[in-house]
Short mmCIF file of C-alpha atoms and ligand atoms in Angstrom, two decimals:
data_model
loop_
_atom_site.label_atom_id
_atom_site.label_comp_id
_atom_site.label_asym_id
_atom_site.label_seq_id
_atom_site.Cartn_x
_atom_site.Cartn_y
_atom_site.Cartn_z
CA MET A 1 -25.47 10.35 -14.13
CA LYS A 2 -23.88 8.90 -11.01
CA ILE A 3 -20.21 9.52 -10.22
CA ILE A 4 -18.43 8.01 -7.24
CA ASN A 5 -15.60 10.28 -6.08
CA VAL A 6 -12.82 8.70 -4.05
CA ALA A 7 -10.70 10.33 -1.36
CA GLY A 8 -8.45 8.43 0.99
CA ALA A 9 -5.35 10.26 2.15
CA ARG A 10 -4.60 13.81 3.24
CA PRO A 11 -3.42 15.17 -0.13
CA ASN A 12 -6.65 13.93 -1.75
CA PHE A 13 -8.94 16.09 0.35
CA MET A 14 -7.94 19.48 -1.06
CA LYS A 15 -8.30 18.02 -4.57
CA ILE A 16 -11.76 16.55 -4.05
CA ALA A 17 -13.17 19.67 -2.29
CA PRO A 18 -13.54 21.94 -5.36
CA LEU A 19 -14.93 19.07 -7.45
CA MET A 20 -17.71 18.39 -4.93
CA GLU A 21 -18.50 22.11 -5.08
CA ALA A 22 -18.44 22.26 -8.89
CA TYR A 23 -20.94 19.39 -9.26
CA LYS A 24 -23.58 21.65 -7.70
CA ALA A 25 -23.95 23.53 -11.00
CA TYR A 26 -24.96 20.28 -12.76
CA PRO A 27 -28.23 18.83 -11.45
CA SER A 28 -27.92 16.03 -14.02
CA ILE A 29 -24.93 14.65 -12.06
CA THR A 30 -25.39 12.83 -8.76
CA PRO A 31 -22.00 12.76 -7.04
CA MET A 32 -21.25 10.36 -4.24
CA LEU A 33 -18.20 10.64 -2.00
CA VAL A 34 -16.36 7.58 -0.71
CA HIS A 35 -13.59 7.91 1.89
CA THR A 36 -11.40 4.82 1.93
CA GLY A 37 -10.14 5.55 5.45
CA GLN A 38 -6.47 5.29 4.35
CA HIS A 39 -5.90 8.31 6.60
CA TYR A 40 -8.02 8.36 9.72
CA ASP A 41 -6.48 10.60 12.43
CA GLU A 42 -8.50 13.74 13.17
CA ARG A 43 -5.56 15.90 12.05
CA MET A 44 -4.92 13.87 8.88
CA SER A 45 -8.55 13.69 7.78
CA ASP A 46 -11.67 15.05 9.55
CA LEU A 47 -10.15 18.48 10.18
CA PHE A 48 -9.69 18.89 6.41
CA PHE A 49 -13.29 17.93 5.69
CA ARG A 50 -14.53 20.56 8.15
CA GLN A 51 -12.19 23.35 7.10
CA LEU A 52 -12.69 22.82 3.38
CA GLY A 53 -16.46 22.33 3.63
CA ILE A 54 -16.29 18.90 2.02
CA PRO A 55 -19.60 17.09 2.44
CA GLU A 56 -19.67 14.20 4.88
CA PRO A 57 -18.63 11.08 2.89
CA ASP A 58 -21.55 8.89 1.85
CA MET A 59 -19.41 6.00 2.98
CA ASN A 60 -16.15 5.41 4.86
CA LEU A 61 -14.48 2.09 4.09
CA GLY A 62 -12.40 2.38 7.26
CA ILE A 63 -9.33 0.63 5.84
CA GLY A 64 -6.56 2.34 7.84
CA SER A 65 -2.83 1.65 7.70
CA GLY A 66 -0.98 -1.45 6.55
CA SER A 67 1.64 -2.66 4.11
CA HIS A 68 1.05 -1.65 0.50
CA ALA A 69 -0.51 -5.00 -0.38
CA VAL A 70 -2.69 -5.14 2.72
CA GLN A 71 -3.89 -1.56 2.31
CA THR A 72 -4.47 -1.76 -1.45
CA ALA A 73 -6.21 -5.13 -1.31
CA GLY A 74 -8.32 -4.03 1.66
CA ILE A 75 -9.55 -0.97 -0.22
CA MET A 76 -10.32 -3.07 -3.33
CA THR A 77 -12.29 -5.66 -1.38
CA ALA A 78 -14.31 -3.00 0.41
CA PHE A 79 -14.87 -0.80 -2.65
CA GLU A 80 -16.14 -3.49 -5.04
CA PRO A 81 -19.48 -4.06 -3.25
CA VAL A 82 -20.02 -0.29 -3.17
CA CYS A 83 -19.70 -0.12 -6.95
CA LEU A 84 -21.90 -3.19 -7.39
CA GLU A 85 -24.62 -1.74 -5.22
CA TYR A 86 -24.49 1.84 -6.44
CA ARG A 87 -23.74 1.10 -10.14
CA PRO A 88 -22.10 4.45 -10.96
CA ASP A 89 -21.54 5.66 -14.52
CA ALA A 90 -18.03 6.68 -13.53
CA VAL A 91 -15.53 6.52 -10.70
CA LEU A 92 -13.33 9.59 -10.24
CA VAL A 93 -9.98 9.25 -8.46
CA VAL A 94 -7.45 11.96 -7.66
CA GLY A 95 -3.69 12.02 -7.12
CA ASP A 96 -1.38 9.07 -6.67
CA VAL A 97 -2.01 7.36 -3.35
CA ASN A 98 -2.86 3.72 -2.77
CA SER A 99 -6.58 4.57 -2.62
CA THR A 100 -6.29 5.99 -6.17
CA ILE A 101 -5.05 2.81 -7.85
CA ALA A 102 -7.09 0.46 -5.63
CA CYS A 103 -10.43 2.07 -6.51
CA GLY A 104 -9.38 2.61 -10.12
CA LEU A 105 -8.70 -1.09 -10.61
CA VAL A 106 -12.02 -2.07 -9.06
CA ALA A 107 -13.89 0.33 -11.36
CA VAL A 108 -12.38 -0.75 -14.68
CA LYS A 109 -12.74 -4.47 -13.90
CA LEU A 110 -16.47 -3.85 -13.38
CA GLY A 111 -16.65 -2.01 -16.71
CA ILE A 112 -17.16 1.37 -15.05
CA LYS A 113 -15.51 4.39 -16.66
CA LEU A 114 -12.50 5.68 -14.75
CA VAL A 115 -11.64 9.38 -14.47
CA HIS A 116 -8.21 10.41 -13.15
CA VAL A 117 -7.63 13.93 -11.91
CA GLU A 118 -3.94 14.94 -11.76
CA ALA A 119 -2.99 12.52 -14.53
CA GLY A 120 0.29 12.25 -16.43
CA LEU A 121 2.70 13.41 -13.72
CA ARG A 122 5.93 11.37 -13.80
CA SER A 123 9.00 11.52 -11.61
CA GLY A 124 10.66 8.79 -13.64
CA ASP A 125 11.52 7.11 -10.35
CA ARG A 126 9.84 3.73 -10.11
CA THR A 127 11.06 3.18 -6.56
CA MET A 128 8.43 5.70 -5.41
CA PRO A 129 5.14 4.00 -4.57
CA GLU A 130 3.32 7.03 -5.94
CA GLU A 131 5.00 6.68 -9.35
CA ILE A 132 3.72 3.11 -9.68
CA ASN A 133 0.26 4.31 -8.67
CA ARG A 134 0.40 7.10 -11.29
CA VAL A 135 1.58 4.93 -14.18
CA LEU A 136 -0.94 2.18 -13.46
CA THR A 137 -3.91 4.48 -12.85
CA ASP A 138 -3.26 6.43 -16.06
CA SER A 139 -2.92 3.25 -18.10
CA ILE A 140 -6.46 2.15 -17.19
CA SER A 141 -8.24 5.53 -17.13
CA ASP A 142 -10.85 6.63 -19.68
CA MET A 143 -10.55 10.35 -19.05
CA LEU A 144 -7.32 11.93 -17.86
CA PHE A 145 -7.19 15.48 -16.52
CA CYS A 146 -3.74 17.09 -16.38
CA THR A 147 -2.45 19.95 -14.26
CA GLU A 148 0.53 20.91 -16.42
CA PRO A 149 1.82 20.45 -20.00
CA SER A 150 4.39 17.82 -18.94
CA GLY A 151 1.48 15.55 -17.99
CA VAL A 152 -0.03 15.80 -21.46
CA GLU A 153 3.36 15.12 -23.02
CA ASN A 154 4.05 12.09 -20.80
CA LEU A 155 0.69 10.54 -21.64
CA LYS A 156 1.28 11.11 -25.35
CA ASN A 157 4.66 9.39 -25.07
CA GLU A 158 2.99 6.45 -23.33
CA GLY A 159 0.51 6.10 -26.18
CA VAL A 160 -2.63 7.41 -24.48
CA PRO A 161 -4.99 8.68 -27.22
CA ALA A 162 -5.17 12.49 -27.27
CA GLU A 163 -8.99 12.52 -27.09
CA LYS A 164 -8.85 11.08 -23.57
CA VAL A 165 -6.49 13.77 -22.24
CA PHE A 166 -7.45 17.26 -21.05
CA LEU A 167 -5.20 20.04 -19.74
CA VAL A 168 -7.45 21.75 -17.19
CA GLY A 169 -5.23 23.27 -14.50
CA ASN A 170 -4.84 22.35 -10.88
CA VAL A 171 -7.66 21.55 -8.45
CA MET A 172 -5.29 21.86 -5.49
CA ILE A 173 -4.74 25.48 -6.49
CA ASP A 174 -8.52 26.01 -6.74
CA THR A 175 -8.63 25.16 -3.04
CA LEU A 176 -5.66 27.35 -2.18
CA LEU A 177 -7.07 30.43 -3.91
CA LYS A 178 -10.49 29.90 -2.38
CA ASN A 179 -9.12 29.60 1.17
CA LYS A 180 -6.29 32.13 1.17
CA THR A 181 -8.27 34.92 2.84
CA LYS A 182 -9.69 32.57 5.44
CA ALA A 183 -6.19 31.23 6.13
CA ASP A 184 -4.90 34.76 6.73
CA GLU A 185 -7.08 34.79 9.85
CA SER A 186 -5.34 31.75 11.34
CA THR A 187 -3.59 32.61 14.61
CA ILE A 188 -0.84 30.02 14.20
CA LEU A 189 2.01 32.55 13.92
CA ASP A 190 0.99 34.25 17.17
CA ASP A 191 0.35 30.90 18.83
CA LEU A 192 3.90 29.83 17.95
CA GLY A 193 5.40 33.25 18.72
CA ILE A 194 6.88 33.68 15.23
CA ARG A 195 6.68 36.53 12.73
CA PRO A 196 6.25 36.61 8.94
CA GLY A 197 9.55 35.90 7.20
CA GLY A 198 11.20 34.91 10.47
CA TYR A 199 11.16 31.14 10.06
CA ALA A 200 11.27 28.25 7.61
CA ALA A 201 8.35 25.82 7.30
CA MET A 202 9.29 22.19 6.76
CA THR A 203 7.51 18.95 5.87
CA MET A 204 9.12 15.56 5.39
CA HIS A 205 7.47 12.16 5.05
CA ARG A 206 8.63 10.43 1.84
CA PRO A 207 9.59 6.81 2.55
CA SER A 208 12.84 7.34 0.59
CA ASN A 209 13.79 10.06 3.09
CA VAL A 210 12.39 8.95 6.41
CA ASP A 211 12.42 5.16 6.14
CA ASP A 212 16.14 5.04 5.33
CA PRO A 213 18.31 5.87 8.38
CA ILE A 214 21.30 6.92 6.27
CA VAL A 215 19.32 9.38 4.17
CA PHE A 216 17.38 10.61 7.21
CA ALA A 217 20.64 11.24 9.09
CA ARG A 218 21.98 13.28 6.17
CA LEU A 219 18.84 15.39 6.12
CA LEU A 220 19.21 15.95 9.86
CA ASP A 221 22.78 17.22 9.22
CA ALA A 222 21.37 19.94 6.96
CA ILE A 223 18.47 20.74 9.27
CA GLU A 224 20.88 21.02 12.21
CA GLU A 225 22.79 23.80 10.41
CA ILE A 226 19.74 25.68 9.14
CA GLN A 227 17.94 25.77 12.51
CA LYS A 228 20.99 27.51 14.06
CA ASP A 229 20.36 30.38 11.64
CA LEU A 230 16.57 30.39 11.18
CA PRO A 231 13.89 28.69 13.27
CA ILE A 232 12.25 25.76 11.49
CA ILE A 233 8.59 24.93 12.11
CA PHE A 234 7.97 21.26 11.36
CA PRO A 235 4.42 19.89 11.44
CA ILE A 236 5.37 16.26 11.66
CA HIS A 237 3.72 13.43 9.74
CA PRO A 238 2.95 10.28 11.76
CA ARG A 239 5.25 8.22 9.49
CA THR A 240 8.18 10.55 10.28
CA ARG A 241 7.46 10.61 13.99
CA ASN A 242 7.49 6.81 13.99
CA SER A 243 10.79 6.75 12.08
CA ILE A 244 12.49 9.16 14.50
CA ALA A 245 11.58 6.94 17.43
CA ARG A 246 12.43 3.69 15.64
CA MET A 247 15.80 4.89 14.32
CA GLY A 248 16.92 6.42 17.62
CA PHE A 249 17.02 10.03 16.35
CA GLN A 250 14.88 11.46 19.15
CA ASP A 251 17.81 12.85 21.20
CA ARG A 252 19.32 14.47 18.11
CA VAL A 253 16.04 16.09 17.21
CA ASP A 254 15.39 17.23 20.81
CA ALA A 255 18.84 18.85 20.94
CA MET A 256 18.04 21.23 18.07
CA SER A 257 16.66 24.30 19.84
CA GLY A 258 15.67 26.03 16.59
CA LEU A 259 13.66 23.07 15.30
CA ARG A 260 10.06 23.04 16.50
CA LEU A 261 8.03 19.93 15.97
CA ILE A 262 4.28 20.52 16.01
CA GLU A 263 1.31 18.24 15.38
CA PRO A 264 0.20 17.84 11.73
CA ALA A 265 -1.38 21.21 10.90
CA GLY A 266 -4.88 21.72 9.55
CA TYR A 267 -5.28 23.15 6.05
CA LEU A 268 -5.78 26.79 7.07
CA ASP A 269 -2.97 26.86 9.63
CA PHE A 270 -0.61 25.20 7.19
CA LEU A 271 -1.50 27.65 4.43
CA LYS A 272 -0.83 30.54 6.81
CA LEU A 273 2.48 28.95 7.83
CA THR A 274 3.72 28.42 4.28
CA SER A 275 2.47 31.78 2.95
CA ASN A 276 4.45 33.67 5.57
CA ALA A 277 7.58 31.54 5.66
CA LYS A 278 10.94 32.84 4.52
CA LEU A 279 11.25 29.57 2.67
CA VAL A 280 9.83 26.07 2.66
CA LEU A 281 11.82 22.84 2.95
CA THR A 282 9.86 19.82 1.78
CA ASP A 283 9.71 16.44 0.11
CA SER A 284 5.99 16.75 -0.66
CA GLY A 285 4.54 16.95 -4.15
CA GLY A 286 1.64 19.33 -3.60
CA ILE A 287 3.65 21.82 -1.56
CA GLN A 288 5.94 22.41 -4.55
CA GLU A 289 2.82 23.63 -6.37
CA GLU A 290 1.38 25.66 -3.51
CA THR A 291 4.63 27.55 -2.87
CA THR A 292 4.79 28.44 -6.57
CA ILE A 293 1.43 30.20 -6.31
CA LEU A 294 2.32 31.73 -2.93
CA LYS A 295 5.63 33.00 -4.36
CA VAL A 296 7.57 31.47 -1.48
CA PRO A 297 10.93 29.83 -2.25
CA CYS A 298 10.68 26.04 -2.06
CA ILE A 299 13.68 23.77 -1.49
CA THR A 300 12.69 20.23 -2.40
CA MET A 301 14.73 17.54 -0.67
CA ARG A 302 14.27 14.91 -3.37
CA GLU A 303 16.27 13.78 -6.39
CA ASN A 304 13.44 14.40 -8.84
CA THR A 305 10.01 15.93 -9.27
CA GLU A 306 6.90 14.83 -11.12
CA ARG A 307 5.85 18.51 -11.20
CA PRO A 308 8.51 20.13 -13.46
CA VAL A 309 6.45 23.25 -14.10
CA THR A 310 7.20 24.30 -10.50
CA VAL A 311 10.90 24.31 -11.40
CA ASP A 312 10.54 25.72 -14.93
CA VAL A 313 8.40 28.73 -14.01
CA GLY A 314 7.76 28.33 -10.28
CA SER A 315 9.63 28.87 -7.03
CA ASN A 316 10.89 25.32 -6.67
CA GLN A 317 14.47 23.99 -6.61
CA ILE A 318 15.14 20.25 -6.58
CA VAL A 319 18.24 19.81 -4.45
CA GLY A 320 18.31 16.14 -3.42
CA THR A 321 19.38 14.94 0.00
CA ASP A 322 23.05 15.99 0.05
CA PRO A 323 23.44 18.38 3.02
CA ALA A 324 25.91 20.59 1.12
CA LYS A 325 23.40 21.12 -1.68
CA ILE A 326 20.54 21.80 0.71
CA LEU A 327 22.66 24.37 2.56
CA GLN A 328 23.76 26.00 -0.68
CA ALA A 329 20.12 26.36 -1.78
CA TYR A 330 19.27 27.74 1.66
CA ARG A 331 22.02 30.35 1.43
CA ASN A 332 20.95 31.33 -2.07
CA VAL A 333 17.49 32.11 -0.73
CA THR A 334 18.65 33.98 2.36
CA ASP A 335 21.07 36.00 0.18
CA GLY A 336 18.15 36.93 -2.09
CA ARG A 337 19.31 34.80 -5.03
CA TRP A 338 16.10 33.20 -6.23
CA ARG A 339 13.75 33.85 -9.08
CA THR A 340 10.28 35.36 -8.70
CA PRO A 341 7.90 32.68 -9.93
CA GLN A 342 5.26 32.90 -12.66
CA VAL A 343 1.79 31.37 -12.44
CA PRO A 344 1.58 28.16 -14.51
CA GLU A 345 -0.99 28.05 -17.29
CA LEU A 346 -4.59 27.54 -16.06
CA TRP A 347 -3.73 27.58 -12.34
CA ASP A 348 -6.48 30.14 -11.91
CA GLY A 349 -8.87 28.58 -9.41
CA ARG A 350 -11.27 27.17 -12.04
CA ALA A 351 -9.86 23.72 -12.79
CA ALA A 352 -12.69 21.84 -11.05
CA GLU A 353 -15.30 23.80 -13.02
CA ARG A 354 -13.55 22.82 -16.26
CA ILE A 355 -13.37 19.17 -15.24
CA VAL A 356 -17.03 18.91 -14.30
CA GLU A 357 -18.09 20.72 -17.47
CA ILE A 358 -16.16 18.18 -19.55
CA LEU A 359 -17.59 15.27 -17.53
CA ALA A 360 -21.14 16.57 -18.03
CA LYS A 361 -20.61 16.79 -21.80
CA ARG A 362 -18.61 13.64 -22.46
CA LEU A 363 -19.61 10.94 -20.03
C1 LIG B 401 0.40 8.49 1.84
C2 LIG B 401 0.64 8.46 0.34
C3 LIG B 401 1.61 9.58 -0.04
C4 LIG B 401 1.13 10.92 0.48
C5 LIG B 401 0.91 10.81 1.97
C6 LIG B 401 0.43 12.09 2.59
C7 LIG B 401 0.57 6.20 -0.61
C8 LIG B 401 1.37 5.12 -1.20
N1 LIG B 401 1.26 7.22 -0.08
O1 LIG B 401 1.65 8.22 2.49
O2 LIG B 401 1.68 9.64 -1.44
O3 LIG B 401 2.08 11.90 0.19
O4 LIG B 401 -0.06 9.78 2.21
O5 LIG B 401 0.30 11.94 3.97
O6 LIG B 401 -0.65 6.14 -0.64
N2 LIG B 401 -0.67 7.17 9.99
C9 LIG B 401 -1.27 7.62 11.13
N3 LIG B 401 -2.48 8.25 11.02
C10 LIG B 401 -3.10 8.43 9.82
C11 LIG B 401 -2.47 7.96 8.66
C12 LIG B 401 -1.26 7.33 8.76
O7 LIG B 401 -0.75 7.48 12.22
O8 LIG B 401 -4.21 9.02 9.80
C13 LIG B 401 0.67 6.51 10.10
C14 LIG B 401 0.60 5.03 10.23
O9 LIG B 401 1.66 4.63 11.06
C15 LIG B 401 0.88 4.55 8.82
C16 LIG B 401 1.84 5.60 8.31
O10 LIG B 401 1.40 6.81 8.92
O11 LIG B 401 1.39 3.26 8.78
C17 LIG B 401 1.85 5.79 6.83
O12 LIG B 401 0.53 5.98 6.32
P1 LIG B 401 0.18 5.53 4.82
O13 LIG B 401 -1.21 5.91 4.48
O14 LIG B 401 0.57 4.11 4.62
O15 LIG B 401 1.21 6.35 3.95
P2 LIG B 401 1.71 7.86 4.03
O16 LIG B 401 3.14 7.89 4.40
O17 LIG B 401 0.78 8.72 4.81
#
């Protein structure tokens, strides 16, 4: 049985890694790995492959950046001949990036079964490109693997037959648990001259935050206050760096002595940074999940989340982009007012094993 696995952008790599490992227990499955090239910088891609021991992709489509239509269409055009030549029994896609929907569409139109890992998540916000990718990918998938009960519920409400849906846990957490000890050896804290609990770690790259100068300026208002009190380490995404330059925020950012911009961090360094942070400020999806397992308070600078379990039982607070609310959440954490999180159901490091076992039986 041949399965093409697709990875394209940074958050896909930690999800694909444990799956590639889990296939090894099933000689009847021949997995192939296709990198779309959506992300291509060393620090956004290759570094993750090396650190996570992901096999060299069988193919890199080399698509790169572009508008949504250009990127999505480019991936589709390049992926179709791969499917025609290789004739897989299934295509497996993860997450919610443009590579996910592009390859999913190609597969189903060729009559190839589509498997979606991290299915059913919904923010309810259709202005997010990822939400469109999620809804569309789920609507054409044959097997849908969910990380949390809300995913199962959302799919049920959208009319997806129950026999296609499996609650299996979280492959991103498989990777976190596997690499935690290795990450502890990272020297990033010493390299930056910071100590455990003595800083906040921040990530920010959502288009709704960094492509809108009014929203971005509001976030900078909050960051300006926080960095006076606690140093902020900010591994900066290329999209955000571009926005700062384009919107004329460079001087404002440079003037904040407690805000330290660093290059995008590799997986192990970033895990060390988040594990030891006093708190995490983010607009990422995956980091809301990782901080829940790491038991580090997470302040999410978005109006919604597609990962409600991180709020219900985890360490996550959704605070939006109003500086007053961000600062209030910050003070709650520094004053010790936050709840110790629980581990969500099945986030035990074995999600990929469950997925591959089901694929081996059902495909
Ligand atoms: C994509 C995903 C988003 C995910 C994020 C993680 C979609 C719609 N969005 O957003 O869900 O959270 O990846 O990073 O798929 N760039 C580089 N080097 C790279 C990659 C990108 O410089 O290796 C720059 C380019 O200027 C590019 C911009 O970043 O135009 C945005 O990249 P793109 O892949 O379009 O979207 P992300 O913002 O990374």
